[in-house]
Coordinates of C-alpha atoms and ligand atoms in Angstrom, one line a residue:
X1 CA 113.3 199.0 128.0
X2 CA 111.0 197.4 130.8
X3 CA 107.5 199.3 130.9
X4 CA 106.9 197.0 134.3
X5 CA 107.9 197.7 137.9
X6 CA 110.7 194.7 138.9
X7 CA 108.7 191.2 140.6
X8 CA 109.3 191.1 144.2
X9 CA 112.5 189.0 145.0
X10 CA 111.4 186.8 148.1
X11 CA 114.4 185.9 150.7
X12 CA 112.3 183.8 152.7
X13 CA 114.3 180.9 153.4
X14 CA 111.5 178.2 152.9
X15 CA 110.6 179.8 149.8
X16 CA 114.7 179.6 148.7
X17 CA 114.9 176.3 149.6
X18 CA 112.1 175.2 147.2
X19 CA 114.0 176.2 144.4
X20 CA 117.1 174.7 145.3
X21 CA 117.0 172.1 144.2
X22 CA 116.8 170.2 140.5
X23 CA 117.4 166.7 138.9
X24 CA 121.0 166.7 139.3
X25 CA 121.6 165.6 143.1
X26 CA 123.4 169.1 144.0
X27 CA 121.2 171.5 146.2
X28 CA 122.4 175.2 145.9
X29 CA 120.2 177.9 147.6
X30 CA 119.7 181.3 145.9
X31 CA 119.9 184.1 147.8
X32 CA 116.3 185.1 146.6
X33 CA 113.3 184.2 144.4
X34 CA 111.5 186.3 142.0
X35 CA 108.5 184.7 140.1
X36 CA 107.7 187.4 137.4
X37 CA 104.3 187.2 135.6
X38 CA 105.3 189.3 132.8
X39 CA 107.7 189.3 129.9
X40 CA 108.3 193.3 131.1
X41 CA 108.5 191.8 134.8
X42 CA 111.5 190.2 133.6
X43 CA 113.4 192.8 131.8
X44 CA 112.6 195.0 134.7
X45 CA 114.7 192.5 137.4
X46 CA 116.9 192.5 134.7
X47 CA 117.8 195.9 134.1
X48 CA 118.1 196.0 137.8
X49 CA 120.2 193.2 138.4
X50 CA 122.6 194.2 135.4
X51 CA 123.1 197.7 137.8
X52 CA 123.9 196.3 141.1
X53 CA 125.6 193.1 139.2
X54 CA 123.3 190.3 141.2
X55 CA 123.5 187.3 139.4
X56 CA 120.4 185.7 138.1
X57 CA 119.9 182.4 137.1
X58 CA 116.6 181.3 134.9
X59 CA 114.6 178.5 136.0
X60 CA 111.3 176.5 134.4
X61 CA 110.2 173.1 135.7
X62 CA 114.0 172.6 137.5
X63 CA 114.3 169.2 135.9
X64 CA 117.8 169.8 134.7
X65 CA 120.5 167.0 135.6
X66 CA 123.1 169.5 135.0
X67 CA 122.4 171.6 137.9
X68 CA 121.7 174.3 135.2
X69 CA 118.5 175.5 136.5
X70 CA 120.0 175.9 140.5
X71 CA 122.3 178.3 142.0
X72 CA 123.7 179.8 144.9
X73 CA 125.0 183.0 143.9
X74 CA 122.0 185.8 143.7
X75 CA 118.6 185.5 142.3
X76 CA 117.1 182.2 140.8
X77 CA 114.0 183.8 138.4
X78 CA 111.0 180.9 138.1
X79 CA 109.6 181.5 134.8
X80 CA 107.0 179.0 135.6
X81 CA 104.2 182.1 136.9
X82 CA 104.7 182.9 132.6
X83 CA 102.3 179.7 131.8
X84 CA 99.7 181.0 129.4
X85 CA 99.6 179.6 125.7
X86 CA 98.8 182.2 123.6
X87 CA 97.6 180.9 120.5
X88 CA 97.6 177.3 118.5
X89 CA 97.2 178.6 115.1
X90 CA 96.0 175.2 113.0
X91 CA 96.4 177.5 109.6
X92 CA 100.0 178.7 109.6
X93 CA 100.8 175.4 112.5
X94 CA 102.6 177.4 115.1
X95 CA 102.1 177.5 118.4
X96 CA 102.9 180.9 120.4
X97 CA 103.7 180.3 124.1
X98 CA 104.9 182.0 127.6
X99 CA 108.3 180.1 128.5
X100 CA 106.2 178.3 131.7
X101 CA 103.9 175.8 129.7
X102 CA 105.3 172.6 130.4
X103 CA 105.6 171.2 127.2
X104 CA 103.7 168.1 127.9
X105 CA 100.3 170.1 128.2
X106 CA 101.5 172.0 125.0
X107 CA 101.2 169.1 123.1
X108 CA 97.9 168.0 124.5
X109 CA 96.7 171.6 123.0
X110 CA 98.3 171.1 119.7
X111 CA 97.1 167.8 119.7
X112 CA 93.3 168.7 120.0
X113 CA 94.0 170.6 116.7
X114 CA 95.5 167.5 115.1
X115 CA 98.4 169.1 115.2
X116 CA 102.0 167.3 116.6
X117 CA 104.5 169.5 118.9
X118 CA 107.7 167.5 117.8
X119 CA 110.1 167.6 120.8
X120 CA 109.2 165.5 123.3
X121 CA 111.8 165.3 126.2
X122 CA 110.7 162.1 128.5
X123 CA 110.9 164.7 131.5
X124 CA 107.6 166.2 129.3
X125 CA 104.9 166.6 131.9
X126 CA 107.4 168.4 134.4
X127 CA 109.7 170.6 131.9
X128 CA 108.7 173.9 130.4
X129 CA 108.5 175.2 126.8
X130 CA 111.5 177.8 127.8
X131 CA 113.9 174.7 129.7
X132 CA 113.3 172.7 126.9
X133 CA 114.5 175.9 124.0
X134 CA 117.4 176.9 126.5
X135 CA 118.7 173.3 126.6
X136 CA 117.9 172.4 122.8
X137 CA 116.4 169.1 124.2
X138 CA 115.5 166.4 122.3
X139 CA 113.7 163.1 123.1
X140 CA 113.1 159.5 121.5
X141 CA 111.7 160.9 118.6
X142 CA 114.1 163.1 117.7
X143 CA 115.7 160.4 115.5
X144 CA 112.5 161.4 113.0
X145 CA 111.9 165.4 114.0
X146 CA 115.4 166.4 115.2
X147 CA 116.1 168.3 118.4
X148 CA 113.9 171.1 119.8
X149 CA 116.3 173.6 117.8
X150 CA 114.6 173.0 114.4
X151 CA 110.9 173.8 115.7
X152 CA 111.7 177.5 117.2
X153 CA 110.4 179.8 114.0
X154 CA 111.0 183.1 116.6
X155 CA 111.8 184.1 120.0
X156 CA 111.4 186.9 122.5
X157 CA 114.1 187.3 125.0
X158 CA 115.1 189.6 128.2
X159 CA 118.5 190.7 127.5
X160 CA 120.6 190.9 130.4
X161 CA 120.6 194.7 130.4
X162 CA 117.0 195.1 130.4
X163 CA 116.3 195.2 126.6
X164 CA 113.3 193.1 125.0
X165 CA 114.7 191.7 121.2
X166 CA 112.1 190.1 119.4
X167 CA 113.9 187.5 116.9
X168 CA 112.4 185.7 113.8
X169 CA 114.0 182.7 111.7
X170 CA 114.5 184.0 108.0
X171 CA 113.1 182.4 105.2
X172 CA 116.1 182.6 103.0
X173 CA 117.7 179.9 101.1
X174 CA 120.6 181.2 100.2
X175 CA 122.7 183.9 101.8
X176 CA 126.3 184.8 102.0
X177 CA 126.2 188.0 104.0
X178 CA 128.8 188.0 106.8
X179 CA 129.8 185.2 109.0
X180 CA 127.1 181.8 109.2
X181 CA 127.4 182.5 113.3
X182 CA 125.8 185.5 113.1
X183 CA 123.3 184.3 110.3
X184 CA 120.1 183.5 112.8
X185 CA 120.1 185.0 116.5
X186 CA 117.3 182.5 117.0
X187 CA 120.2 180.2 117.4
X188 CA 122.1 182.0 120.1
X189 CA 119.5 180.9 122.5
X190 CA 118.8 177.9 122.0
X191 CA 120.8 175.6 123.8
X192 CA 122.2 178.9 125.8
X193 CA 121.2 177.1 128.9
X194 CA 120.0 181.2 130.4
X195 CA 124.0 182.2 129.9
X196 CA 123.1 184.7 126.9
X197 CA 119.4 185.9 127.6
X198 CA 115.6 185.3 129.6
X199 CA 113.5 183.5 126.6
X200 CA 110.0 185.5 127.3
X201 CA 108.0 184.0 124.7
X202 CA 108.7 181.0 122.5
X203 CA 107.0 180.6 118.3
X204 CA 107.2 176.9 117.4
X205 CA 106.5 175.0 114.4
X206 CA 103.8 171.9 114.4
X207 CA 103.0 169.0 112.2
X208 CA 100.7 167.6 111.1
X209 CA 99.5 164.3 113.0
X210 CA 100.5 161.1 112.0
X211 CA 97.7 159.1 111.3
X212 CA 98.8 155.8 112.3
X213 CA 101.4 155.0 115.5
X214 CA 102.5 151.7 116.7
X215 CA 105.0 150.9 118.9
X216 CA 106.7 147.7 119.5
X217 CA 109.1 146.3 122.5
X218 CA 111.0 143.7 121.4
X219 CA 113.1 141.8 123.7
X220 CA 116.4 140.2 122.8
X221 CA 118.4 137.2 124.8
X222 CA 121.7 138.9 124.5
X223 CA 122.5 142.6 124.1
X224 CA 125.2 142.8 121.5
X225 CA 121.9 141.2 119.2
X226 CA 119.5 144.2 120.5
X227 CA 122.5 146.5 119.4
X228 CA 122.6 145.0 115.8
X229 CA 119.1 145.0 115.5
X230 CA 119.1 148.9 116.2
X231 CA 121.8 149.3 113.2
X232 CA 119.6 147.5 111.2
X233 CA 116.6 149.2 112.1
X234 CA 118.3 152.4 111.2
X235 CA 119.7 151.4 108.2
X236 CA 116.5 149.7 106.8
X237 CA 114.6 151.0 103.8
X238 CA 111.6 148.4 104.8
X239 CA 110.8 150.3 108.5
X240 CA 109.4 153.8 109.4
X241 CA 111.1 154.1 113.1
X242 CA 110.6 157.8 114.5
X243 CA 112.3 156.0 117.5
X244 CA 114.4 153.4 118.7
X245 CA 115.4 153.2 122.0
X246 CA 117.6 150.4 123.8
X247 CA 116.9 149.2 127.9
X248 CA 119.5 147.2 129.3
X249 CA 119.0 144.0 131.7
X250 CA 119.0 146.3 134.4
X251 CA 116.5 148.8 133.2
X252 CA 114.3 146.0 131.4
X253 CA 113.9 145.1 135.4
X254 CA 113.1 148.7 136.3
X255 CA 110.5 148.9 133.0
X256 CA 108.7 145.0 133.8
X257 CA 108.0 146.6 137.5
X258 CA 107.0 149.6 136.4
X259 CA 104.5 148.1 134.0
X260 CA 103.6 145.0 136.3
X261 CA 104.8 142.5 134.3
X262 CA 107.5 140.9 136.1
X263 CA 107.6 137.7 134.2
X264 CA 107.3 139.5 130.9
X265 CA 110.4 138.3 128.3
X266 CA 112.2 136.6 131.0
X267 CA 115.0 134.9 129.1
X268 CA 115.7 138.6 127.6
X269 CA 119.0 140.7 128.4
X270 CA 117.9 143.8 126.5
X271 CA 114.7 145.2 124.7
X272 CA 114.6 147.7 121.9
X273 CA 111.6 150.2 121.8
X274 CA 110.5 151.3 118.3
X275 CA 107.6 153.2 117.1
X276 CA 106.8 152.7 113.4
X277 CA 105.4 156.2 111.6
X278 CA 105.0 155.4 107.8
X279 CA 104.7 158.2 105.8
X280 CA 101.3 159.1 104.4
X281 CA 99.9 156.8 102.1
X282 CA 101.9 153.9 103.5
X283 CA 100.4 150.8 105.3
X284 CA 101.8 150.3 109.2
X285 CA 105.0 148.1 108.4
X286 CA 103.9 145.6 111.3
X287 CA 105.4 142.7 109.5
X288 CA 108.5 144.4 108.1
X289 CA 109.2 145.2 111.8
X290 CA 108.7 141.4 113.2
X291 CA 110.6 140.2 110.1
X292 CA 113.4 142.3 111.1
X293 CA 113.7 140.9 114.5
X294 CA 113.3 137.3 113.5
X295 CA 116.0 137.9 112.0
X296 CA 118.2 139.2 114.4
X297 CA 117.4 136.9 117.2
X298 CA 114.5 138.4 118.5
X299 CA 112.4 136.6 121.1
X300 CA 109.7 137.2 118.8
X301 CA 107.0 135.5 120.7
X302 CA 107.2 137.9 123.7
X303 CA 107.2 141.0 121.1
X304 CA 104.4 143.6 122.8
X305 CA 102.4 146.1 120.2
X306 CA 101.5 149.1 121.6
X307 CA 98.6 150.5 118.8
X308 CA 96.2 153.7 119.7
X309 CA 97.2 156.6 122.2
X310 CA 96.3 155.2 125.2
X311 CA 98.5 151.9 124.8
X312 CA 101.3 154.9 123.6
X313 CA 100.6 156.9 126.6
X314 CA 101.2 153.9 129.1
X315 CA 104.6 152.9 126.8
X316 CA 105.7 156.5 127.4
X317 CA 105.1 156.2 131.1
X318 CA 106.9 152.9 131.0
X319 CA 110.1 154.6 129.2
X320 CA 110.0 157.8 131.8
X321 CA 109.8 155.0 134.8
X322 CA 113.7 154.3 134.3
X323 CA 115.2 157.9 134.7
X324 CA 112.6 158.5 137.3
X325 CA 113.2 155.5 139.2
X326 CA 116.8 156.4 138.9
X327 CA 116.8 159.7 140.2
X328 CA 114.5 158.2 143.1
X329 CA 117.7 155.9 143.8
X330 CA 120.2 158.4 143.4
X331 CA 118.7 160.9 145.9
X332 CA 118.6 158.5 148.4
X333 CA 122.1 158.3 148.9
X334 CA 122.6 162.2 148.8
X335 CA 123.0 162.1 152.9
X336 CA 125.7 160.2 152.0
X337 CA 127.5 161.9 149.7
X338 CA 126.3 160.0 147.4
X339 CA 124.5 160.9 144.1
X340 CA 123.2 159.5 140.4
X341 CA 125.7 159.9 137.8
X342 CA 124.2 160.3 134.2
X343 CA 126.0 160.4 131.2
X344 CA 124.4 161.8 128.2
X345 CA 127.2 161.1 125.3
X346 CA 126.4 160.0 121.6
X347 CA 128.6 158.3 119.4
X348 CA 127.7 157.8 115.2
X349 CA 125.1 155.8 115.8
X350 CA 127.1 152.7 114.3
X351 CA 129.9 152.7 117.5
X352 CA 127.3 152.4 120.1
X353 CA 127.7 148.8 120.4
X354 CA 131.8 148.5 120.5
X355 CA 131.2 152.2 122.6
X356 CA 129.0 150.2 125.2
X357 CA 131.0 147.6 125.6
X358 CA 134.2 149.6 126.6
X359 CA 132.0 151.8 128.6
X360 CA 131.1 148.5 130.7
X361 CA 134.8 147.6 130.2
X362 CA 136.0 150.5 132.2
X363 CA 133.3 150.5 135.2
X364 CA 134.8 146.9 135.4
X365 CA 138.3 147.5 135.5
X366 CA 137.6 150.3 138.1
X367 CA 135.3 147.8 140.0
X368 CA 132.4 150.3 139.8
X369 CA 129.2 148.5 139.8
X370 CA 127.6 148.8 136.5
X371 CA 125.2 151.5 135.1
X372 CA 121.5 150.9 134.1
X373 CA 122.2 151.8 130.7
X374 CA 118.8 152.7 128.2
X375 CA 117.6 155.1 125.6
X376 CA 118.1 156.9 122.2
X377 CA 120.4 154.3 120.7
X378 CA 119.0 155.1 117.5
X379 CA 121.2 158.6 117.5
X380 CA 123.8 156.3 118.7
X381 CA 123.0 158.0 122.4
X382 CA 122.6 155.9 125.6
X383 CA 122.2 157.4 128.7
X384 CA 124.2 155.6 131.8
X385 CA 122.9 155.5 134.8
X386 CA 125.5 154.9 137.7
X387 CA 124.2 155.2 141.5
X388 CA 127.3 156.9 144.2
X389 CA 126.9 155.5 147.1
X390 CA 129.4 157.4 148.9
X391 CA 131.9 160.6 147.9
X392 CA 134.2 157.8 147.6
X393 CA 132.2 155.8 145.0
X394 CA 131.3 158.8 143.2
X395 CA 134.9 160.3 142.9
X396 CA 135.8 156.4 141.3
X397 CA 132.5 156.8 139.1
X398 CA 133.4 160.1 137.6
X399 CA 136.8 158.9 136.7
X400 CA 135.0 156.3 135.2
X401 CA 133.4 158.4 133.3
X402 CA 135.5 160.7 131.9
X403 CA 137.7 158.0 130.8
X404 CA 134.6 156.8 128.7
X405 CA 134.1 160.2 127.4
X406 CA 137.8 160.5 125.8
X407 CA 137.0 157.0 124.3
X408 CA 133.7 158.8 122.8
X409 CA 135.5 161.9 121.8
X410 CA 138.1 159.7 120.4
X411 CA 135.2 158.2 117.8
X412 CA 133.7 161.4 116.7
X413 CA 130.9 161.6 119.4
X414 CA 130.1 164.3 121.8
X415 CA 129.9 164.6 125.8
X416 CA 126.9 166.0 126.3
X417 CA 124.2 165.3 123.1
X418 CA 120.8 166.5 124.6
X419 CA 121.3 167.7 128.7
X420 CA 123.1 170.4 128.4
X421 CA 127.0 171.2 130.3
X422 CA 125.0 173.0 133.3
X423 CA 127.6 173.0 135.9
X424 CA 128.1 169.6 136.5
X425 CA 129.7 168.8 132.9
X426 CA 131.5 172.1 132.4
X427 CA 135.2 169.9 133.3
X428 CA 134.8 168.0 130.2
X429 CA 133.9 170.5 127.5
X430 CA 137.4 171.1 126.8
X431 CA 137.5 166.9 125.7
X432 CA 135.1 168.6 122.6
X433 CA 136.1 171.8 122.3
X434 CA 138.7 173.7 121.1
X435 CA 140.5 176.9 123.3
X436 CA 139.6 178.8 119.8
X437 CA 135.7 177.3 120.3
X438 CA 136.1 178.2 123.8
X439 CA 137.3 182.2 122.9
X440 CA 134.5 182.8 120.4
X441 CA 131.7 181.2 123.3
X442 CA 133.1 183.7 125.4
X443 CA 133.7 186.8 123.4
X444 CA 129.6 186.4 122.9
X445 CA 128.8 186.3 126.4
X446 CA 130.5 188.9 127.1
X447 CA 129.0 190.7 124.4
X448 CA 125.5 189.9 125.1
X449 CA 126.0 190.1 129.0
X450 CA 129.0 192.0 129.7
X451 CA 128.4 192.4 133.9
X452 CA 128.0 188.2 133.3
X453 CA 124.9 188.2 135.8
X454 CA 123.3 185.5 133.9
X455 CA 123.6 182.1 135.1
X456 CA 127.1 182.4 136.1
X457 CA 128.5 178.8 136.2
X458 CA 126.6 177.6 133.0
X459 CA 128.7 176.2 130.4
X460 CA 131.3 178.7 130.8
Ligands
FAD501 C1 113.3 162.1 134.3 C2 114.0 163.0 133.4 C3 114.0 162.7 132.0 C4 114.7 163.6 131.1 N1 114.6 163.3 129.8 C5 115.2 164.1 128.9 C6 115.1 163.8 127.5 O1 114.5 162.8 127.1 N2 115.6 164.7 126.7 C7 116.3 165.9 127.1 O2 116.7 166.6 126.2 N3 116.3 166.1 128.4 C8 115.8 165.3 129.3 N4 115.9 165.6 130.6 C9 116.6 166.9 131.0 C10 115.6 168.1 131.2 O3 114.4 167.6 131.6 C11 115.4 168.8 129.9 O4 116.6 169.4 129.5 C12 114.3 169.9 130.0 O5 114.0 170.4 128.7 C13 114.6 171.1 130.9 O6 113.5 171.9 131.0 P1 113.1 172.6 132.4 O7 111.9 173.5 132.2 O8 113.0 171.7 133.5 O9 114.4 173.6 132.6 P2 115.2 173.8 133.9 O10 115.8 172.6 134.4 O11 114.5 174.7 134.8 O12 116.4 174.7 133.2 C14 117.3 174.1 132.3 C15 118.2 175.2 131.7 O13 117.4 176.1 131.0 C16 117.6 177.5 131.5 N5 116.2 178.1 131.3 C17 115.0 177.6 131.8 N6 114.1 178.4 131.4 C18 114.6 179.5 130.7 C19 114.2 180.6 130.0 N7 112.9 180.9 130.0 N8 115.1 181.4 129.4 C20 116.4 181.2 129.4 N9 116.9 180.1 130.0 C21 116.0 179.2 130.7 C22 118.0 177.3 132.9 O14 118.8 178.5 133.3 C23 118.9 176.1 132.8 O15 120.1 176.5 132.2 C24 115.3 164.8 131.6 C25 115.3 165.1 132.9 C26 114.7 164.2 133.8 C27 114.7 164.6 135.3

């Protein structure tokens, strides 16, 4: 139990507003703010809360598009006053962290030990360690490392009732004691989205660095060719991609602003963005790579290589310009009712293309202007971007859109692959789930949080 005297909750209403707000469009202002410093801070308010049955939502750098990390009911908990990185360890390569860090300066520290943090969420330099566990997210790369799930080796987490449980990954290769749900805890949490517990402090695995990046944007005239090139990509032996993501017309546009190149590529409809990561030994497959899109119709003499960090760094800034700019777009028609409208579904990565196309079908036929459509196509997972204008527009959007999501469903994919249901996508987790799926979600809440103070709304 909590050793700490409960952080102060703040009800000052300029202080509530600043928290009310996150990268889904919705504002929803808490009825107070605690910022705790300490791991025993946190089970304190939560020992408290679980008494008087206050709801209390988590929150780290609030860039969730699922209005996950916002609520009005009871107390939104900042975990961002939990910053400190504890240890880098270069020996064993784990990194032990408070949930605050944003994960973008937590892989600058890992990096000075040549060591690689693999998520890498494009929201990096504004999302913390702890957002990035609760929502399992993933990034570009994930196509090579996986989501943020396989990196957590141990957690410590704030049950709702005040308890601290300290939870380690097993070594074991084999095991057939009881039911696989139960098998690793560690799992429970990630990807909770702060229904089940408060993560408190975060062990993650690192790799080693790769020795050698390059990245490549290759632009393509048409955009069913940038599609077959990213099957091909993924399906060649020749390439090392660790990612391969697709920008539409529309987000090409965004991307040549943002890098100040508007006449970069200009008979292109689409560009594909890979990074090549050969494994040791291996030279750079440069000319695989170039090979590979001559062949697929590449506009091969407006290919850009991006070689050493600093020519990475400003691709990555390129690639976080479309969401941002985005976001930008949709919050200026929030005074209208208005909002952006992102999906986040994956199909097997070799639907995307006939997947796209009825996607753009049904916007069409609903005469909803098109979405700036870019990212992971390499896990068969675009994100579409549409901008509301109006309540109006965004009642016809979402119809839109969950008329693309039975399609996806229909093909084996999934509604939500990397943000999270939040609130704003909890309508269409029946499309995926079963009532039986449903049941068992539920009968572990309510085991793990029977008042249900935590993030009420979440998911469930
Ligand atoms: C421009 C932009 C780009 C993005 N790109 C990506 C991307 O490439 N990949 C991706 O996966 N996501 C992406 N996202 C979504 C989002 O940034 C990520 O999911 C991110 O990891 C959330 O971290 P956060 O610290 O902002 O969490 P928040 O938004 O604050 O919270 C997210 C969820 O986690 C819970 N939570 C937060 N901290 C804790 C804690 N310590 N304990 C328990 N629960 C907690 C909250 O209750 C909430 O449910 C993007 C968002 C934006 C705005």
């Amino acid at each position: 139990m909590a050793h700490a005297a409960a952080p102060v909750v703040t009800r000052d209403e300029e202080v509530r507003r600043a928290y009310a707000a996150d990268a889904s469009g919705l504002v929803l202002v808490p009825d107070g703010v605690a910022r705790p410093t300490s791991a025993d801070e946190v089970a304190a308010l939560l020992a408290e809360a679980s008494s008087a049955g206050t709801p209390v939502t988590a929150a780290g750098g609030q860039t969730s598009t699922t209005a996950a990390s916002i609520s009005d009911r009871g107390i939104l908990l900042s975990l961002r006053a939990m910053p400190r990185i504890i240890d880098v360890d270069p020996v064993a390569r784990v990194a032990r962290v408070e949930p605050g860090v944003l994960v973008g300066e937590l892989k600058r520290a890992c990096a000075a030990h040549d060591l690689l943090l693999a998520p890498d969420p494009t929201s990096e330099e504004e999302c913390t360690v702890g957002g990035a566990v609760a929502c399992n997210a993933s990034g570009a790369r994930s196509l090579r490392y996986g989501a943020t799930r396989p990196h957590v080796r141990a957690l410590r987490v704030a049950l709702a009732d005040g308890s601290i449980v300290e939870l380690r990954r097993t070594a074991l290769e084999k095991n057939t004691v009881g039911y696989a749900l139960a098998h690793d805890p560690v799992d429970w949490f990630v990807g909770s989205e702060g229904t089940l517990g408060v993560i408190v402090e975060v062990e993650l695995g690192l790799l080693p660095l790769p020795e050698r990046v390059v990245g490549l944007a290759i632009p393509f005239a048409t955009e069913p060719a940038a599609l077959r090139f990213v099957v091909a990509a993924r399906d060649s032996r020749a390439v090392y991609p660790r990612c391969i993501e697709f920008f539409d017309v529309l987000a090409l546009a965004i991307a040549r602003e943002a890098e100040g190149s508007r006449d970069w590529a200009m008979g292109a409809q689409a560009f594909v963005y890979v990074e090549d990561v050969p494994p040791p030994g291996i030279d750079s497959a440069l000319d695989e790579w170039l090979a590979l899109a001559e062949s697929h119709d590449a506009l091969v003499d407006d290919v850009r290589v991006y070689d050493g960090e600093t020519a990475l760094r400003e691709a990555r800034r390129v690639r976080h310009s479309v969401p941002a700019r985005m976001n930008e777009r949709g919050a200026a028609r929030r005074a209208h009712g208005g909002r952006k409208v992102s999906t986040d579904w994956a199909v097997p990565y070799g639907s995307l293309a006939p997947m796209i196309a009825r996607a753009r079908a049904l916007a069409d036929e609903a005469r909803v202007p098109q979405a700036v459509t870019y990212g992971h196509a390499g896990n068969g997972h675009p994100h579409q971007n549409f901008i509301a204008h109006d309540a109006d527009e965004l009642g016809r959007i979402e119809q839109v859109v969950e008329a693309t999501l039975r399609e996806v469903i229909a093909l084996g994919g999934t509604v939500a692959a990397e943000h999270g249901i939040g609130k704003l996508k909890r309508k269409w987790l029946p499309l995926q789930m079963s009532p039986l799926q449903v049941r068992t979600m539920q009968a572990v809440k309510r085991e793990l949080d029977p008042a249900g103070i935590l993030a009420p709304g979440n998911v469930l």
